[in-house]
Amino acid sequence: AQSVTQLGSHVSVSEGALVLLRCNYSSSVPPYLFWYVQYPNQGLQLLLKYTSAATLVKGINGFEAEFKKSETSFHLTKPSAHMSDAAEYFCAVRTAKNNNDMRFGAGTRLTVKP
Amino acid sequence: ETGVTQSPTHLIKTRGQQVTLRCSSQSGHNTVSWYQQALGQGPQFIFQYYREEENGRGNFPPRFSGLQFPNYSSELNVNALELDDSALYLCASSLGQGVEETQYFGPGTRLLVL
């Protein structure tokens, strides 16, 4: 079955610094990959998704992620962190084999220091 | 366009009771998925409904059941509540059941079982 692993439950960066949140996936078939953000006491909001088109995916709020099949990774980056980026970030995977079952990682909490 | 809404926002029940959570899908969406998010964890897939039929189920016991109505709104029912059922319950709607479809999440219902 497919799964994702998010490396680092907490990441802290300074405002203006690079944000890098790591996600590795496991899947025996071509995956569809998603990054969601969750602000306190809210639901999940889609940042971006990979659906086998371009390997570099651009999302909202200046985030992007690159699908690397050789490394089974889908890391999320943003060149310059903003205070409003502080939130919980979840990586998720779905496959055509189990298209009704989206598997989420445990999440990474991003803190942005002034 | 109205987004995904859920009711109630918070709920307190005692062990052994039954609970019904409600979800109103985004306009035009015929597919709804339910997730359980325990504290500090990523969401876990409970089940999905497509055009009023269950269309996939995660690793949850039969006491978790659901319904989808002709207007595509949905209910999650949990019988014989256990302490471990305390969690944030999220519903997500999508235009279809395809694996590439974006799921739009509601704000969730936070359930506490005492």
PDB file of C-alpha atoms in Angstrom:
ATOM      1  CA  ALA A   1       0.000   0.000   0.000  1.00  0.00           C
ATOM      2  CA  GLN A   2       1.122   3.555  -0.595  1.00  0.00           C
ATOM      3  CA  SER A   3       2.442   5.737   2.228  1.00  0.00           C
ATOM      4  CA  VAL A   4       4.313   8.957   2.892  1.00  0.00           C
ATOM      5  CA  THR A   5       6.940   9.851   5.465  1.00  0.00           C
ATOM      6  CA  GLN A   6       7.527  13.434   6.508  1.00  0.00           C
ATOM      7  CA  LEU A   7      10.994  13.952   7.899  1.00  0.00           C
ATOM      8  CA  GLY A   8      10.978  16.349  10.815  1.00  0.00           C
ATOM      9  CA  SER A   9       7.878  16.903  12.910  1.00  0.00           C
ATOM     10  CA  HIS A  10       8.998  20.480  13.626  1.00  0.00           C
ATOM     11  CA  VAL A  11      10.875  22.910  11.406  1.00  0.00           C
ATOM     12  CA  SER A  12      11.844  26.416  12.485  1.00  0.00           C
ATOM     13  CA  VAL A  13      13.097  29.112  10.105  1.00  0.00           C
ATOM     14  CA  SER A  14      13.669  32.841  10.294  1.00  0.00           C
ATOM     15  CA  GLU A  15      11.463  35.217   8.364  1.00  0.00           C
ATOM     16  CA  GLY A  16      12.906  35.602   4.855  1.00  0.00           C
ATOM     17  CA  ALA A  17      14.798  32.290   4.979  1.00  0.00           C
ATOM     18  CA  LEU A  18      14.276  29.268   2.729  1.00  0.00           C
ATOM     19  CA  VAL A  19      11.558  26.850   3.745  1.00  0.00           C
ATOM     20  CA  LEU A  20      12.200  23.155   3.019  1.00  0.00           C
ATOM     21  CA  LEU A  21       9.726  20.532   4.209  1.00  0.00           C
ATOM     22  CA  ARG A  22      10.606  16.959   3.340  1.00  0.00           C
ATOM     23  CA  CYS A  23       8.298  14.218   2.090  1.00  0.00           C
ATOM     24  CA  ASN A  24       9.203  10.758   0.841  1.00  0.00           C
ATOM     25  CA  TYR A  25       6.628   8.407  -0.594  1.00  0.00           C
ATOM     26  CA  SER A  26       6.309   4.686  -1.047  1.00  0.00           C
ATOM     27  CA  SER A  27       4.181   3.346  -3.877  1.00  0.00           C
ATOM     28  CA  SER A  28       4.318   0.372  -6.231  1.00  0.00           C
ATOM     29  CA  VAL A  29       2.380   2.286  -8.902  1.00  0.00           C
ATOM     30  CA  PRO A  30       2.648   5.871 -10.169  1.00  0.00           C
ATOM     31  CA  PRO A  31       1.557   8.154  -7.341  1.00  0.00           C
ATOM     32  CA  TYR A  32      -0.441  11.330  -7.178  1.00  0.00           C
ATOM     33  CA  LEU A  33       1.040  13.581  -4.500  1.00  0.00           C
ATOM     34  CA  PHE A  34      -0.433  16.480  -2.582  1.00  0.00           C
ATOM     35  CA  TRP A  35       0.661  19.076  -0.059  1.00  0.00           C
ATOM     36  CA  TYR A  36      -1.939  20.550   2.271  1.00  0.00           C
ATOM     37  CA  VAL A  37      -1.615  23.270   4.912  1.00  0.00           C
ATOM     38  CA  GLN A  38      -3.629  23.411   8.131  1.00  0.00           C
ATOM     39  CA  TYR A  39      -3.886  26.571  10.204  1.00  0.00           C
ATOM     40  CA  PRO A  40      -4.939  26.300  13.869  1.00  0.00           C
ATOM     41  CA  ASN A  41      -8.534  25.207  14.336  1.00  0.00           C
ATOM     42  CA  GLN A  42      -9.138  24.985  10.604  1.00  0.00           C
ATOM     43  CA  GLY A  43      -9.483  22.316   7.942  1.00  0.00           C
ATOM     44  CA  LEU A  44      -6.892  21.501   5.309  1.00  0.00           C
ATOM     45  CA  GLN A  45      -6.186  23.733   2.332  1.00  0.00           C
ATOM     46  CA  LEU A  46      -4.541  22.421  -0.822  1.00  0.00           C
ATOM     47  CA  LEU A  47      -1.180  24.031  -1.593  1.00  0.00           C
ATOM     48  CA  LEU A  48      -0.319  22.037  -4.700  1.00  0.00           C
ATOM     49  CA  LYS A  49      -0.614  18.626  -6.338  1.00  0.00           C
ATOM     50  CA  TYR A  50       1.429  16.411  -8.664  1.00  0.00           C
ATOM     51  CA  THR A  51      -0.592  14.426 -11.206  1.00  0.00           C
ATOM     52  CA  SER A  52       2.157  13.118 -13.539  1.00  0.00           C
ATOM     53  CA  ALA A  53       2.433  16.225 -15.707  1.00  0.00           C
ATOM     54  CA  ALA A  54       5.329  18.585 -14.924  1.00  0.00           C
ATOM     55  CA  THR A  55       7.680  17.350 -12.213  1.00  0.00           C
ATOM     56  CA  LEU A  56       8.062  20.865 -10.782  1.00  0.00           C
ATOM     57  CA  VAL A  57       4.727  21.956  -9.398  1.00  0.00           C
ATOM     58  CA  LYS A  58       3.919  25.506  -8.400  1.00  0.00           C
ATOM     59  CA  GLY A  59       1.265  26.149  -5.819  1.00  0.00           C
ATOM     60  CA  ILE A  60      -0.333  28.939  -3.891  1.00  0.00           C
ATOM     61  CA  ASN A  61       1.401  31.398  -1.564  1.00  0.00           C
ATOM     62  CA  GLY A  62       4.748  31.024  -3.355  1.00  0.00           C
ATOM     63  CA  PHE A  63       5.225  27.324  -2.545  1.00  0.00           C
ATOM     64  CA  GLU A  64       6.494  24.755  -4.995  1.00  0.00           C
ATOM     65  CA  ALA A  65       7.466  21.087  -4.935  1.00  0.00           C
ATOM     66  CA  GLU A  66       9.526  18.842  -7.186  1.00  0.00           C
ATOM     67  CA  PHE A  67       8.651  15.221  -7.886  1.00  0.00           C
ATOM     68  CA  LYS A  68      11.836  13.108  -7.969  1.00  0.00           C
ATOM     69  CA  LYS A  69      11.075   9.519  -8.866  1.00  0.00           C
ATOM     70  CA  SER A  70      14.677   8.359  -8.364  1.00  0.00           C
ATOM     71  CA  GLU A  71      14.606   9.653  -4.787  1.00  0.00           C
ATOM     72  CA  THR A  72      10.887   8.895  -4.167  1.00  0.00           C
ATOM     73  CA  SER A  73      10.604  12.436  -2.847  1.00  0.00           C
ATOM     74  CA  PHE A  74       8.226  15.363  -3.126  1.00  0.00           C
ATOM     75  CA  HIS A  75       9.783  18.075  -0.957  1.00  0.00           C
ATOM     76  CA  LEU A  76       7.995  21.397  -0.465  1.00  0.00           C
ATOM     77  CA  THR A  77       9.960  24.641  -0.742  1.00  0.00           C
ATOM     78  CA  LYS A  78       9.459  28.373  -0.538  1.00  0.00           C
ATOM     79  CA  PRO A  79      12.330  30.793  -1.201  1.00  0.00           C
ATOM     80  CA  SER A  80      11.429  33.290   1.512  1.00  0.00           C
ATOM     81  CA  ALA A  81       9.385  32.486   4.627  1.00  0.00           C
ATOM     82  CA  HIS A  82       6.700  34.835   5.843  1.00  0.00           C
ATOM     83  CA  MET A  83       5.237  34.965   9.327  1.00  0.00           C
ATOM     84  CA  SER A  84       1.874  33.919   7.884  1.00  0.00           C
ATOM     85  CA  ASP A  85       3.404  30.609   6.715  1.00  0.00           C
ATOM     86  CA  ALA A  86       3.454  29.295  10.286  1.00  0.00           C
ATOM     87  CA  ALA A  87       1.138  26.282  10.221  1.00  0.00           C
ATOM     88  CA  GLU A  88       1.031  22.472  10.006  1.00  0.00           C
ATOM     89  CA  TYR A  89       1.889  20.993   6.615  1.00  0.00           C
ATOM     90  CA  PHE A  90       0.792  17.572   5.405  1.00  0.00           C
ATOM     91  CA  CYS A  91       2.037  15.543   2.483  1.00  0.00           C
ATOM     92  CA  ALA A  92      -0.388  12.984   1.034  1.00  0.00           C
ATOM     93  CA  VAL A  93      -0.393  10.266  -1.636  1.00  0.00           C
ATOM     94  CA  ARG A  94      -3.063   8.569  -3.704  1.00  0.00           C
ATOM     95  CA  THR A  95      -2.713   5.972  -6.432  1.00  0.00           C
ATOM     96  CA  ALA A  96      -4.895   4.755  -9.254  1.00  0.00           C
ATOM     97  CA  LYS A  97      -4.893   1.392  -7.538  1.00  0.00           C
ATOM     98  CA  ASN A  98      -6.535   2.793  -4.406  1.00  0.00           C
ATOM     99  CA  ASN A  99      -7.928   6.056  -5.617  1.00  0.00           C
ATOM    100  CA  ASN A 100     -10.347   6.485  -2.789  1.00  0.00           C
ATOM    101  CA  ASP A 101      -7.753   6.293  -0.065  1.00  0.00           C
ATOM    102  CA  MET A 102      -5.582   9.352   0.436  1.00  0.00           C
ATOM    103  CA  ARG A 103      -2.746   8.551   2.828  1.00  0.00           C
ATOM    104  CA  PHE A 104      -1.386  11.477   4.839  1.00  0.00           C
ATOM    105  CA  GLY A 105       1.931  11.884   6.569  1.00  0.00           C
ATOM    106  CA  ALA A 106       2.121  12.768  10.248  1.00  0.00           C
ATOM    107  CA  GLY A 107       2.654  16.436   9.444  1.00  0.00           C
ATOM    108  CA  THR A 108       5.396  19.015   9.919  1.00  0.00           C
ATOM    109  CA  ARG A 109       4.816  22.051  12.078  1.00  0.00           C
ATOM    110  CA  LEU A 110       6.508  25.109  10.620  1.00  0.00           C
ATOM    111  CA  THR A 111       7.492  27.938  12.942  1.00  0.00           C
ATOM    112  CA  VAL A 112       8.671  31.263  11.518  1.00  0.00           C
ATOM    113  CA  LYS A 113      10.810  33.442  13.761  1.00  0.00           C
ATOM    114  CA  PRO A 114      10.848  37.222  13.331  1.00  0.00           C
TER     115      PRO A 114
ATOM    116  CA  GLU B   1     -19.691  29.664  -4.166  1.00  0.00           C
ATOM    117  CA  THR B   2     -20.136  28.109  -0.734  1.00  0.00           C
ATOM    118  CA  GLY B   3     -17.328  25.955   0.561  1.00  0.00           C
ATOM    119  CA  VAL B   4     -17.543  22.766   2.572  1.00  0.00           C
ATOM    120  CA  THR B   5     -19.330  23.237   5.881  1.00  0.00           C
ATOM    121  CA  GLN B   6     -19.565  20.920   8.877  1.00  0.00           C
ATOM    122  CA  SER B   7     -21.726  20.825  11.965  1.00  0.00           C
ATOM    123  CA  PRO B   8     -21.448  20.938  14.857  1.00  0.00           C
ATOM    124  CA  THR B   9     -18.043  22.542  15.385  1.00  0.00           C
ATOM    125  CA  HIS B  10     -17.525  20.918  18.767  1.00  0.00           C
ATOM    126  CA  LEU B  11     -19.195  18.033  20.530  1.00  0.00           C
ATOM    127  CA  ILE B  12     -18.778  16.270  23.878  1.00  0.00           C
ATOM    128  CA  LYS B  13     -20.114  12.739  24.349  1.00  0.00           C
ATOM    129  CA  THR B  14     -19.651   9.967  26.869  1.00  0.00           C
ATOM    130  CA  ARG B  15     -18.376   6.489  26.207  1.00  0.00           C
ATOM    131  CA  GLY B  16     -21.021   4.181  24.712  1.00  0.00           C
ATOM    132  CA  GLN B  17     -23.108   6.965  23.198  1.00  0.00           C
ATOM    133  CA  GLN B  18     -23.819   7.486  19.528  1.00  0.00           C
ATOM    134  CA  VAL B  19     -22.979  10.593  17.482  1.00  0.00           C
ATOM    135  CA  THR B  20     -23.939  12.005  14.086  1.00  0.00           C
ATOM    136  CA  LEU B  21     -21.741  14.521  12.299  1.00  0.00           C
ATOM    137  CA  ARG B  22     -22.894  16.435   9.241  1.00  0.00           C
ATOM    138  CA  CYS B  23     -21.203  17.772   6.146  1.00  0.00           C
ATOM    139  CA  SER B  24     -22.464  19.975   3.358  1.00  0.00           C
ATOM    140  CA  SER B  25     -20.442  19.583   0.156  1.00  0.00           C
ATOM    141  CA  GLN B  26     -19.189  22.368  -2.040  1.00  0.00           C
ATOM    142  CA  SER B  27     -21.676  23.246  -4.780  1.00  0.00           C
ATOM    143  CA  GLY B  28     -21.538  20.782  -7.700  1.00  0.00           C
ATOM    144  CA  HIS B  29     -19.466  18.172  -5.855  1.00  0.00           C
ATOM    145  CA  ASN B  30     -20.852  14.615  -5.912  1.00  0.00           C
ATOM    146  CA  THR B  31     -18.159  12.896  -3.858  1.00  0.00           C
ATOM    147  CA  VAL B  32     -17.488  13.211  -0.154  1.00  0.00           C
ATOM    148  CA  SER B  33     -14.753  11.636   1.952  1.00  0.00           C
ATOM    149  CA  TRP B  34     -14.485  11.478   5.736  1.00  0.00           C
ATOM    150  CA  TYR B  35     -11.268  11.516   7.729  1.00  0.00           C
ATOM    151  CA  GLN B  36     -10.358  11.164  11.399  1.00  0.00           C
ATOM    152  CA  GLN B  37      -7.475  13.303  12.651  1.00  0.00           C
ATOM    153  CA  ALA B  38      -6.240  12.399  16.115  1.00  0.00           C
ATOM    154  CA  LEU B  39      -4.247  14.999  18.016  1.00  0.00           C
ATOM    155  CA  GLY B  40      -0.777  15.452  16.573  1.00  0.00           C
ATOM    156  CA  GLN B  41      -1.373  13.108  13.646  1.00  0.00           C
ATOM    157  CA  GLY B  42      -2.306  13.298   9.991  1.00  0.00           C
ATOM    158  CA  PRO B  43      -5.851  12.588   8.833  1.00  0.00           C
ATOM    159  CA  GLN B  44      -6.842   8.943   8.361  1.00  0.00           C
ATOM    160  CA  PHE B  45      -9.309   7.925   5.662  1.00  0.00           C
ATOM    161  CA  ILE B  46     -12.594   6.537   7.018  1.00  0.00           C
ATOM    162  CA  PHE B  47     -14.706   6.158   3.881  1.00  0.00           C
ATOM    163  CA  GLN B  48     -15.889   7.846   0.701  1.00  0.00           C
ATOM    164  CA  TYR B  49     -19.340   8.265  -0.823  1.00  0.00           C
ATOM    165  CA  TYR B  50     -19.970   8.812  -4.516  1.00  0.00           C
ATOM    166  CA  ARG B  51     -23.515   9.530  -5.701  1.00  0.00           C
ATOM    167  CA  GLU B  52     -25.003   8.113  -2.481  1.00  0.00           C
ATOM    168  CA  GLU B  53     -23.048   4.830  -2.535  1.00  0.00           C
ATOM    169  CA  GLU B  54     -20.066   3.903  -0.353  1.00  0.00           C
ATOM    170  CA  ASN B  55     -17.073   3.936  -2.657  1.00  0.00           C
ATOM    171  CA  GLY B  56     -14.163   2.830  -0.524  1.00  0.00           C
ATOM    172  CA  ARG B  57     -13.419   2.346   3.144  1.00  0.00           C
ATOM    173  CA  GLY B  58     -10.363   2.628   5.326  1.00  0.00           C
ATOM    174  CA  ASN B  59      -9.407   0.528   8.322  1.00  0.00           C
ATOM    175  CA  PHE B  60     -12.293   1.524  10.576  1.00  0.00           C
ATOM    176  CA  PRO B  61     -14.792  -0.812  12.302  1.00  0.00           C
ATOM    177  CA  PRO B  62     -18.438  -1.119  11.194  1.00  0.00           C
ATOM    178  CA  ARG B  63     -19.600   1.114  14.040  1.00  0.00           C
ATOM    179  CA  PHE B  64     -18.408   3.944  11.788  1.00  0.00           C
ATOM    180  CA  SER B  65     -21.082   4.345   9.142  1.00  0.00           C
ATOM    181  CA  GLY B  66     -22.224   7.015   6.764  1.00  0.00           C
ATOM    182  CA  LEU B  67     -24.852   8.315   4.425  1.00  0.00           C
ATOM    183  CA  GLN B  68     -24.875  10.592   1.421  1.00  0.00           C
ATOM    184  CA  PHE B  69     -28.117  12.307   0.444  1.00  0.00           C
ATOM    185  CA  PRO B  70     -29.470  13.247  -3.018  1.00  0.00           C
ATOM    186  CA  ASN B  71     -28.202  16.796  -2.539  1.00  0.00           C
ATOM    187  CA  TYR B  72     -24.752  15.258  -1.822  1.00  0.00           C
ATOM    188  CA  SER B  73     -24.661  16.343   1.791  1.00  0.00           C
ATOM    189  CA  SER B  74     -23.383  13.628   4.082  1.00  0.00           C
ATOM    190  CA  GLU B  75     -23.468  12.210   7.610  1.00  0.00           C
ATOM    191  CA  LEU B  76     -20.934  10.270   9.617  1.00  0.00           C
ATOM    192  CA  ASN B  77     -22.413   8.115  12.378  1.00  0.00           C
ATOM    193  CA  VAL B  78     -20.362   6.544  15.130  1.00  0.00           C
ATOM    194  CA  ASN B  79     -21.980   4.029  17.499  1.00  0.00           C
ATOM    195  CA  ALA B  80     -20.748   2.792  20.858  1.00  0.00           C
ATOM    196  CA  LEU B  81     -18.262   5.643  21.253  1.00  0.00           C
ATOM    197  CA  GLU B  82     -14.846   4.838  22.717  1.00  0.00           C
ATOM    198  CA  LEU B  83     -12.339   7.193  24.320  1.00  0.00           C
ATOM    199  CA  ASP B  84     -10.026   6.755  21.310  1.00  0.00           C
ATOM    200  CA  ASP B  85     -12.721   8.198  19.036  1.00  0.00           C
ATOM    201  CA  SER B  86     -11.832  11.638  20.397  1.00  0.00           C
ATOM    202  CA  ALA B  87     -10.482  13.476  17.352  1.00  0.00           C
ATOM    203  CA  LEU B  88     -11.115  16.105  14.704  1.00  0.00           C
ATOM    204  CA  TYR B  89     -13.417  14.700  12.023  1.00  0.00           C
ATOM    205  CA  LEU B  90     -12.940  16.206   8.604  1.00  0.00           C
ATOM    206  CA  CYS B  91     -15.052  15.859   5.520  1.00  0.00           C
ATOM    207  CA  ALA B  92     -13.843  16.711   2.047  1.00  0.00           C
ATOM    208  CA  SER B  93     -15.803  17.037  -1.165  1.00  0.00           C
ATOM    209  CA  SER B  94     -14.632  16.744  -4.751  1.00  0.00           C
ATOM    210  CA  LEU B  95     -16.065  17.010  -8.239  1.00  0.00           C
ATOM    211  CA  GLY B  96     -15.604  13.300  -8.795  1.00  0.00           C
ATOM    212  CA  GLN B  97     -13.948  10.193  -7.487  1.00  0.00           C
ATOM    213  CA  GLY B  98     -10.929  10.345  -9.782  1.00  0.00           C
ATOM    214  CA  VAL B  99      -7.541   9.952  -8.169  1.00  0.00           C
ATOM    215  CA  GLU B 100      -6.371  13.324  -9.477  1.00  0.00           C
ATOM    216  CA  GLU B 101      -9.397  15.198  -8.130  1.00  0.00           C
ATOM    217  CA  THR B 102      -8.717  17.855  -5.545  1.00  0.00           C
ATOM    218  CA  GLN B 103     -10.480  17.301  -2.242  1.00  0.00           C
ATOM    219  CA  TYR B 104     -11.762  20.443  -0.545  1.00  0.00           C
ATOM    220  CA  PHE B 105     -11.884  20.152   3.224  1.00  0.00           C
ATOM    221  CA  GLY B 106     -14.312  21.578   5.720  1.00  0.00           C
ATOM    222  CA  PRO B 107     -13.205  23.074   9.046  1.00  0.00           C
ATOM    223  CA  GLY B 108     -13.967  19.868  10.929  1.00  0.00           C
ATOM    224  CA  THR B 109     -15.932  18.751  13.973  1.00  0.00           C
ATOM    225  CA  ARG B 110     -13.944  18.279  17.135  1.00  0.00           C
ATOM    226  CA  LEU B 111     -15.333  15.347  19.126  1.00  0.00           C
ATOM    227  CA  LEU B 112     -14.395  14.684  22.727  1.00  0.00           C
ATOM    228  CA  VAL B 113     -15.433  11.384  24.275  1.00  0.00           C
ATOM    229  CA  LEU B 114     -15.349  11.254  28.087  1.00  0.00           C
TER     230      LEU B 114
END
